Short mmCIF file of C-alpha atoms in Angstrom, two decimals:
data_model
loop_
_atom_site.label_atom_id
_atom_site.label_comp_id
_atom_site.label_asym_id
_atom_site.label_seq_id
_atom_site.Cartn_x
_atom_site.Cartn_y
_atom_site.Cartn_z
CA MET A 141 0.00 0.00 0.00
CA LEU A 142 1.10 3.57 -0.61
CA ALA A 143 2.06 5.02 2.74
CA GLY A 144 4.22 7.66 4.36
CA ALA A 145 4.02 11.42 4.48
CA GLY A 146 3.57 13.39 1.28
CA LEU A 147 6.54 15.09 -0.34
CA ALA A 148 7.17 18.68 0.63
CA LEU A 149 5.29 20.96 -1.73
CA SER A 150 8.39 23.09 -2.17
CA MET A 151 10.39 20.18 -3.60
CA PRO A 152 11.06 20.72 -7.31
CA TYR A 153 9.04 18.41 -9.52
CA ALA A 154 12.08 17.00 -11.32
CA GLN A 155 13.78 16.21 -8.00
CA ALA A 156 10.63 14.57 -6.64
CA ILE A 157 10.22 12.13 -9.51
CA GLN A 158 13.91 11.17 -9.63
CA ARG A 159 14.28 10.15 -6.02
CA LYS A 160 14.70 6.49 -5.19
CA ALA A 161 11.48 5.18 -3.72
CA SER A 162 11.52 3.34 -0.42
CA PRO A 163 9.19 0.34 0.04
CA SER A 164 6.63 2.52 1.85
CA ASP A 165 6.53 4.87 -1.14
CA VAL A 166 5.70 2.20 -3.70
CA LEU A 167 2.35 2.38 -5.48
CA ASN A 168 0.86 -1.05 -6.16
CA ILE A 169 -0.59 -1.13 -9.65
CA GLY A 170 -3.15 -3.38 -11.31
CA VAL A 171 -3.17 -3.33 -15.13
CA ILE A 172 -6.47 -4.11 -16.86
CA GLY A 173 -5.79 -4.96 -20.49
CA THR A 174 -2.35 -6.39 -21.25
CA GLY A 175 -2.16 -5.98 -25.02
CA ASP A 176 0.33 -3.71 -26.79
CA ARG A 177 -0.39 -0.64 -24.67
CA GLY A 178 -0.89 -2.31 -21.30
CA GLY A 179 2.06 -4.62 -21.83
CA GLY A 180 4.23 -1.68 -22.85
CA LEU A 181 3.34 0.24 -19.69
CA ILE A 182 4.15 -2.80 -17.56
CA ARG A 183 7.65 -2.97 -19.08
CA LEU A 184 8.08 0.79 -18.70
CA MET A 185 7.17 0.70 -15.00
CA GLN A 186 9.86 -1.89 -14.34
CA GLY A 187 12.31 1.01 -14.57
CA MET A 188 10.31 3.28 -12.25
CA PRO A 189 10.91 2.30 -8.60
CA GLU A 190 7.82 4.13 -7.36
CA PHE A 191 5.60 1.55 -9.09
CA LYS A 192 5.07 -2.16 -8.55
CA VAL A 193 2.71 -4.11 -10.80
CA VAL A 194 1.02 -6.59 -8.48
CA ALA A 195 -1.93 -7.68 -10.63
CA CYS A 196 -2.85 -8.03 -14.30
CA SER A 197 -6.11 -8.82 -16.04
CA ASP A 198 -6.93 -9.84 -19.61
CA ILE A 199 -9.46 -12.17 -21.20
CA LEU A 200 -6.78 -13.56 -23.55
CA PRO A 201 -4.47 -16.05 -21.79
CA PHE A 202 -1.70 -15.60 -24.37
CA ARG A 203 -1.56 -11.93 -23.44
CA LEU A 204 -2.12 -12.28 -19.71
CA GLU A 205 0.58 -14.86 -19.06
CA PRO A 206 3.54 -12.94 -20.57
CA ALA A 207 2.35 -9.76 -18.85
CA VAL A 208 2.40 -11.43 -15.45
CA GLU A 209 5.84 -12.84 -16.19
CA ALA A 210 7.11 -9.41 -17.24
CA ALA A 211 5.69 -7.83 -14.07
CA GLY A 212 7.77 -10.17 -11.95
CA LYS A 213 7.44 -11.85 -8.60
CA ASP A 214 4.15 -11.61 -6.68
CA CYS A 215 2.08 -10.43 -9.65
CA ARG A 216 -1.31 -12.17 -9.76
CA ALA A 217 -3.28 -13.02 -12.92
CA TYR A 218 -7.00 -12.28 -13.19
CA PRO A 219 -8.94 -13.37 -16.30
CA ASP A 220 -11.85 -11.28 -14.96
CA TYR A 221 -11.00 -7.65 -14.14
CA LYS A 222 -13.46 -7.67 -11.22
CA GLY A 223 -11.16 -10.08 -9.43
CA LEU A 224 -8.33 -7.59 -9.81
CA LEU A 225 -10.49 -4.81 -8.39
CA ALA A 226 -11.25 -6.98 -5.37
CA ASP A 227 -7.52 -7.47 -4.70
CA LYS A 228 -6.85 -5.31 -1.64
CA ARG A 229 -3.14 -5.02 -2.45
CA VAL A 230 -3.96 -2.90 -5.51
CA ASP A 231 -3.79 0.87 -4.86
CA ALA A 232 -4.41 2.05 -8.41
CA VAL A 233 -5.43 0.62 -11.77
CA ILE A 234 -4.40 1.34 -15.33
CA ILE A 235 -7.22 0.74 -17.81
CA ALA A 236 -5.73 -0.13 -21.22
CA THR A 237 -8.63 -2.00 -22.80
CA PRO A 238 -10.67 -1.29 -25.95
CA LEU A 239 -12.38 2.10 -25.83
CA SER A 240 -15.91 0.72 -25.50
CA MET A 241 -14.95 -0.89 -22.16
CA HIS A 242 -13.45 2.18 -20.47
CA TYR A 243 -16.59 3.56 -18.86
CA GLU A 244 -17.78 0.37 -17.17
CA MET A 245 -14.30 -0.43 -15.86
CA ALA A 246 -13.57 3.10 -14.68
CA VAL A 247 -16.81 3.28 -12.69
CA ALA A 248 -16.14 -0.14 -11.14
CA ALA A 249 -12.58 0.91 -10.24
CA LEU A 250 -13.78 4.08 -8.50
CA ASP A 251 -16.44 2.07 -6.64
CA SER A 252 -13.72 -0.30 -5.44
CA GLY A 253 -11.71 2.61 -4.01
CA LYS A 254 -8.86 2.49 -6.53
CA HIS A 255 -7.10 5.43 -8.10
CA VAL A 256 -7.54 5.34 -11.87
CA PHE A 257 -5.26 5.97 -14.85
CA CYS A 258 -7.57 5.53 -17.85
CA GLU A 259 -6.08 5.45 -21.30
CA LYS A 260 -7.46 7.79 -23.93
CA THR A 261 -10.07 8.36 -25.16
CA MET A 262 -11.73 8.44 -21.73
CA THR A 263 -15.12 7.18 -22.95
CA TYR A 264 -16.69 6.19 -26.25
CA GLN A 265 -20.10 7.80 -25.75
CA ILE A 266 -20.93 11.38 -24.74
CA ASP A 267 -23.35 10.35 -21.98
CA GLU A 268 -20.63 8.12 -20.52
CA ALA A 269 -18.25 11.09 -20.34
CA LEU A 270 -20.84 13.19 -18.54
CA LYS A 271 -21.74 10.44 -16.07
CA LEU A 272 -18.11 9.55 -15.34
CA ALA A 273 -17.21 13.19 -14.68
CA GLU A 274 -20.16 13.41 -12.29
CA LYS A 275 -19.20 10.13 -10.63
CA ALA A 276 -15.64 11.30 -9.98
CA LYS A 277 -16.94 14.31 -8.03
CA SER A 278 -18.25 11.98 -5.31
CA VAL A 279 -14.98 10.13 -4.65
CA LYS A 280 -11.59 11.08 -3.28
CA GLN A 281 -9.43 9.04 -5.65
CA VAL A 282 -7.18 10.51 -8.32
CA PHE A 283 -8.48 10.06 -11.86
CA GLN A 284 -6.04 10.68 -14.70
CA VAL A 285 -6.58 10.29 -18.44
CA GLY A 286 -3.73 9.19 -20.71
CA HIS A 287 -3.39 12.31 -22.84
CA GLN A 288 0.39 12.48 -22.69
CA TYR A 289 1.06 15.74 -24.52
CA ARG A 290 0.25 17.70 -21.40
CA TYR A 291 3.38 16.19 -19.84
CA LEU A 292 6.10 15.71 -22.49
CA PRO A 293 8.16 18.93 -21.99
CA ILE A 294 8.09 20.24 -25.57
CA TYR A 295 4.28 20.48 -25.55
CA PRO A 296 3.88 22.73 -22.47
CA GLN A 297 6.69 24.86 -23.93
CA VAL A 298 4.78 25.28 -27.20
CA ALA A 299 1.53 25.88 -25.31
CA LYS A 300 3.11 28.73 -23.36
CA LEU A 301 4.49 30.39 -26.50
CA ILE A 302 1.04 30.31 -28.09
CA ARG A 303 -0.77 31.55 -24.98
CA ASP A 304 1.76 34.38 -24.61
CA GLU A 305 0.95 35.37 -28.21
CA HIS A 306 4.50 35.00 -29.49
CA ILE A 307 2.99 34.03 -32.85
CA GLY A 308 0.17 36.54 -32.56
CA THR A 309 -3.47 35.54 -32.96
CA VAL A 310 -3.90 31.93 -34.05
CA THR A 311 -6.75 31.44 -36.52
CA ASN A 312 -5.94 27.98 -37.86
CA VAL A 313 -4.37 24.75 -36.65
CA TYR A 314 -3.46 22.09 -39.19
CA ILE A 315 -3.03 18.58 -37.80
CA GLN A 316 -2.09 15.30 -39.41
CA TRP A 317 -1.15 11.80 -38.28
CA ASN A 318 -0.39 9.80 -41.40
CA ARG A 319 0.82 6.22 -41.73
CA ASN A 320 1.25 3.70 -44.52
CA GLY A 321 0.05 0.34 -43.25
CA ASP A 322 -3.15 -1.54 -42.57
CA TRP A 323 -3.07 -0.81 -38.80
CA ARG A 324 -3.78 -4.46 -38.04
CA ARG A 325 -2.42 -6.71 -35.31
CA PRO A 326 -1.53 -10.34 -36.07
CA VAL A 327 -4.26 -12.79 -35.06
CA PRO A 328 -3.22 -16.31 -33.96
CA ASP A 329 -6.72 -17.68 -34.53
CA PRO A 330 -9.60 -16.19 -36.61
CA ARG A 331 -11.94 -16.34 -33.60
CA TYR A 332 -9.85 -13.61 -31.97
CA GLU A 333 -10.12 -11.18 -34.90
CA ARG A 334 -12.57 -8.73 -33.32
CA VAL A 335 -10.96 -8.98 -29.90
CA ILE A 336 -7.45 -8.20 -31.14
CA ASN A 337 -8.31 -5.88 -34.02
CA TRP A 338 -11.04 -4.08 -32.12
CA ARG A 339 -9.87 -0.73 -33.59
CA MET A 340 -11.35 -1.85 -36.92
CA TYR A 341 -14.89 -2.32 -35.61
CA THR A 342 -17.36 0.42 -34.71
CA GLU A 343 -18.82 -1.57 -31.81
CA TYR A 344 -15.57 -1.07 -29.92
CA SER A 345 -13.74 1.84 -31.50
CA GLY A 346 -13.96 5.33 -32.94
CA GLY A 347 -11.15 4.47 -35.34
CA LEU A 348 -8.45 6.96 -36.30
CA THR A 349 -10.24 9.88 -34.63
CA ALA A 350 -10.43 8.23 -31.22
CA GLU A 351 -7.13 6.36 -31.33
CA LEU A 352 -4.89 9.03 -32.90
CA HIS A 353 -6.53 12.43 -33.22
CA SER A 354 -7.85 12.32 -29.64
CA HIS A 355 -4.35 13.19 -28.39
CA GLN A 356 -4.14 16.16 -30.74
CA ILE A 357 -7.66 17.39 -30.03
CA ASP A 358 -6.93 17.29 -26.31
CA PHE A 359 -3.79 19.37 -26.84
CA VAL A 360 -5.68 22.02 -28.81
CA ASN A 361 -8.40 22.11 -26.13
CA TRP A 362 -5.69 22.55 -23.49
CA VAL A 363 -3.70 25.23 -25.32
CA PHE A 364 -6.75 27.41 -25.86
CA ASP A 365 -8.69 26.32 -22.74
CA SER A 366 -11.67 25.66 -24.96
CA HIS A 367 -13.57 23.06 -26.95
CA PRO A 368 -15.08 22.82 -30.44
CA ILE A 369 -18.59 24.14 -30.96
CA HIS A 370 -19.08 22.51 -34.36
CA ALA A 371 -17.59 19.56 -36.28
CA ILE A 372 -17.84 18.50 -39.91
CA GLY A 373 -15.91 15.92 -41.87
CA PHE A 374 -15.59 13.13 -44.38
CA GLY A 375 -14.03 9.71 -44.05
CA GLY A 376 -14.05 6.47 -45.95
CA ILE A 377 -12.74 2.95 -46.41
CA ASP A 378 -11.00 3.80 -49.65
CA PHE A 379 -7.81 1.75 -49.66
CA TRP A 380 -7.87 -1.18 -47.22
CA LYS A 381 -10.79 -3.27 -48.49
CA ASP A 382 -10.36 -5.93 -45.82
CA GLY A 383 -13.67 -6.02 -43.96
CA ARG A 384 -12.93 -3.23 -41.50
CA GLU A 385 -15.76 -0.95 -40.36
CA THR A 386 -13.81 2.10 -39.15
CA PHE A 387 -12.47 4.50 -41.78
CA ASP A 388 -8.96 4.14 -43.23
CA ASN A 389 -8.78 7.92 -43.77
CA VAL A 390 -10.47 10.88 -42.08
CA ASN A 391 -10.66 14.61 -42.86
CA THR A 392 -12.28 16.67 -40.11
CA ILE A 393 -12.75 20.37 -39.38
CA LEU A 394 -13.49 21.63 -35.87
CA GLU A 395 -14.68 25.17 -35.19
CA TYR A 396 -13.93 26.77 -31.82
CA PRO A 397 -15.85 29.65 -30.13
CA ASN A 398 -13.37 32.38 -31.15
CA GLY A 399 -13.49 31.40 -34.82
CA LEU A 400 -10.42 29.17 -34.69
CA LYS A 401 -10.59 26.37 -37.27
CA VAL A 402 -8.76 23.07 -36.71
CA ASN A 403 -8.15 20.81 -39.72
CA LEU A 404 -7.39 17.16 -38.89
CA ILE A 405 -6.23 14.53 -41.37
CA ALA A 406 -5.26 10.90 -40.75
CA LEU A 407 -4.27 8.55 -43.57
CA THR A 408 -3.24 4.90 -43.56
CA ALA A 409 -2.01 4.73 -47.17
CA ASN A 410 0.52 7.59 -47.17
CA ALA A 411 3.00 8.38 -44.42
CA HIS A 412 4.56 11.57 -45.81
CA GLU A 413 5.49 13.92 -42.95
CA GLY A 414 3.75 11.51 -40.55
CA PHE A 415 2.77 13.35 -37.37
CA LEU A 416 2.49 17.13 -37.50
CA PHE A 417 0.91 20.19 -35.92
CA LYS A 418 0.97 23.64 -37.54
CA PHE A 419 -0.29 26.52 -35.40
CA LYS A 420 -0.75 29.47 -37.77
CA GLY A 421 -0.73 32.89 -36.13
CA SER A 422 -0.70 36.47 -37.36
CA ASP A 423 2.99 36.87 -36.38
CA GLY A 424 4.26 33.38 -37.15
CA THR A 425 3.75 29.64 -37.36
CA ILE A 426 4.78 26.91 -34.94
CA GLU A 427 5.42 23.49 -36.44
CA LEU A 428 5.40 20.66 -33.92
CA SER A 429 6.43 17.07 -34.60
CA MET A 430 6.35 14.27 -32.05
CA ASP A 431 9.29 15.66 -30.06
CA LYS A 432 10.61 18.73 -31.92
CA ALA A 433 9.25 22.18 -32.72
CA TRP A 434 10.15 25.22 -34.80
CA ILE A 435 8.89 28.78 -35.20
CA TYR A 436 8.57 30.41 -38.62
CA PRO A 437 8.02 34.17 -38.11
CA GLU A 438 5.92 36.11 -40.58
CA PRO A 439 7.99 38.62 -42.63
CA THR A 440 6.13 41.48 -40.91
CA SER A 441 6.51 40.10 -37.37
CA PRO A 442 8.84 41.63 -34.74
CA GLN A 443 12.45 40.40 -34.66
CA TRP A 444 12.84 37.34 -32.48
CA GLY A 445 15.42 37.09 -29.73
CA ASP A 446 15.88 34.60 -26.93
CA VAL A 447 12.32 34.00 -25.73
CA ASP A 448 11.30 31.06 -23.55
CA GLY A 449 13.73 28.56 -25.05
CA VAL A 450 13.62 29.99 -28.59
CA THR A 451 17.10 30.81 -29.89
CA GLY A 452 18.95 31.37 -33.12
CA ALA A 453 16.60 33.88 -34.75
CA THR A 454 19.12 35.20 -37.24
CA ILE A 455 18.47 37.08 -40.45
CA GLU A 456 20.33 34.33 -42.28
CA SER A 457 18.13 31.52 -41.01
CA LEU A 458 14.94 33.45 -41.69
CA SER A 459 15.97 34.45 -45.21
CA ALA A 460 16.80 30.81 -45.93
CA GLY A 461 13.30 29.79 -44.90
CA LYS A 462 14.54 27.78 -41.93
CA GLY A 463 12.55 27.50 -38.76
CA ILE A 464 13.88 28.63 -35.39
CA PRO A 465 14.17 25.55 -33.15
CA ILE A 466 12.36 25.60 -29.82
CA HIS A 467 14.65 24.18 -27.16
CA TYR A 468 13.49 22.28 -24.10
CA ALA A 469 14.87 20.07 -21.33
CA LYS A 470 14.03 16.41 -21.52
CA LYS A 471 15.00 13.59 -19.18
CA GLU A 472 17.22 11.09 -20.98
CA GLY A 473 15.37 7.99 -22.11
CA TRP A 474 11.96 9.28 -21.07
CA GLU A 475 8.87 9.46 -23.26
CA GLY A 476 5.41 10.86 -22.65
CA SER A 477 4.26 7.84 -20.68
CA HIS A 478 7.07 8.27 -18.13
CA TYR A 479 6.07 11.86 -17.45
CA ALA A 480 2.34 11.06 -17.31
CA LEU A 481 2.79 8.15 -14.90
CA SER A 482 5.13 10.19 -12.71
CA ASP A 483 2.49 12.90 -12.45
CA PHE A 484 -0.10 10.24 -11.56
CA TYR A 485 2.13 9.10 -8.72
CA GLN A 486 2.78 12.64 -7.50
CA CYS A 487 -0.92 13.52 -7.56
CA ILE A 488 -1.73 10.49 -5.41
CA LYS A 489 1.09 11.29 -2.99
CA ASN A 490 0.15 14.95 -2.66
CA GLY A 491 -3.62 14.84 -3.14
CA LYS A 492 -3.56 16.95 -6.28
CA GLU A 493 -5.60 16.89 -9.47
CA PRO A 494 -3.77 15.83 -12.64
CA SER A 495 -3.49 18.20 -15.57
CA SER A 496 -5.25 15.51 -17.63
CA ASN A 497 -8.15 14.79 -15.32
CA VAL A 498 -11.69 13.47 -15.54
CA ARG A 499 -13.11 16.87 -16.50
CA THR A 500 -10.61 17.60 -19.26
CA GLY A 501 -10.88 13.96 -20.31
CA ALA A 502 -14.65 14.32 -20.60
CA ARG A 503 -14.35 17.51 -22.61
CA THR A 504 -11.99 15.80 -25.05
CA ALA A 505 -14.13 12.64 -25.20
CA ILE A 506 -17.15 14.76 -26.15
CA SER A 507 -15.09 16.65 -28.76
CA VAL A 508 -13.87 13.36 -30.23
CA ARG A 509 -17.37 11.90 -30.36
CA MET A 510 -18.65 15.03 -32.09
CA ALA A 511 -16.01 14.48 -34.77
CA ILE A 512 -16.81 10.76 -35.08
CA ASP A 513 -20.54 11.44 -35.46
CA ALA A 514 -19.86 14.16 -38.04
CA LEU A 515 -17.69 11.76 -40.06
CA ARG A 516 -20.10 8.85 -39.87
CA GLY A 517 -23.24 10.91 -40.48
CA ARG A 518 -21.71 13.33 -43.02
CA GLN A 519 -23.39 16.18 -41.21
CA MET A 520 -22.43 18.95 -38.83
CA THR A 521 -22.52 18.16 -35.12
CA SER A 522 -22.58 20.77 -32.36
CA TRP A 523 -21.62 21.20 -28.72
CA LYS A 524 -24.72 21.23 -26.52
CA GLU A 525 -25.37 23.41 -23.50
CA GLU A 526 -25.80 20.33 -21.30
CA TYR A 527 -22.15 19.41 -21.90
CA ASP A 528 -21.03 22.51 -20.01
CA ARG A 529 -21.91 20.95 -16.67
CA ILE A 530 -18.61 19.09 -16.64
#
């Protein structure tokens, strides 16, 4: 069990997460869903002494068994996740199951007294997002949603530059997450097709919008402290004619209250430039890849100097059309999941609310579902007044 006094609030965040945990500081984790994502988090936590995976659950034995082995000594296997929730050694759970299962499992975890780290998107349906946000108000546990961009250092750095209007007024954000591949997982037996490749089936998944663009939509919501008021879009199964139900390409436009338009594209038959954000402001553009960012000032914008990690704004680089790199400090070997899990731990220790919490998770889940419904129905969807209660 997690025990001991909380860390001093004055302790720097970086120092807090790098300390060596004593046994009384260890958070006992149960992982529900041990596929690619859950299994990857189990391996990642082996290098984080503040965590100990003591229980795993999955309905597929060939996924559950290696996960338990990877977790190490004393980890228990539960084919039924309710058995894991009844395990009193478990302090907190990670929910890494198909999207359609998140709501039921998150509610059950809160009812069992566990802290919750729920992978994105928080819920599949809008009413589930509203009910889960309301449910979380009545409990004391920490609830974090796995939108990692709020934690990987380059993203807060970019967010601050935009909020401080270093690129002026932003009127458009262009987003893409392109790949060239069928997005399928290997299936050892045809009877497991829908269980393993759940992302391909609308019963379980919102497809590319929920699995990829949800991260990017959450970041835009966070940067501007807002949410879309309208969504339109088109998608199709235009390349991979393999029986899937979710689209193999999506083109979506979100409109925000201040007139901001966000264009989102995801392809599975062309990977050119892969992952990309472009924040287009009146004084410049910020291009953001997975872990790097550059500023391209407008010709009429003020001369750039050293501003919040931005350096090298020379006349030569600008005249050559080169972007100005945005510099940031990053812990060696860490990725977004390390930072997100460390914040989860710190919030439990100190009784704080995560940056990516049940309310922001609900707002993003609603935004994502608006986009999905617009794509599937080929009609505009709108934010409703009742959603504001979150």
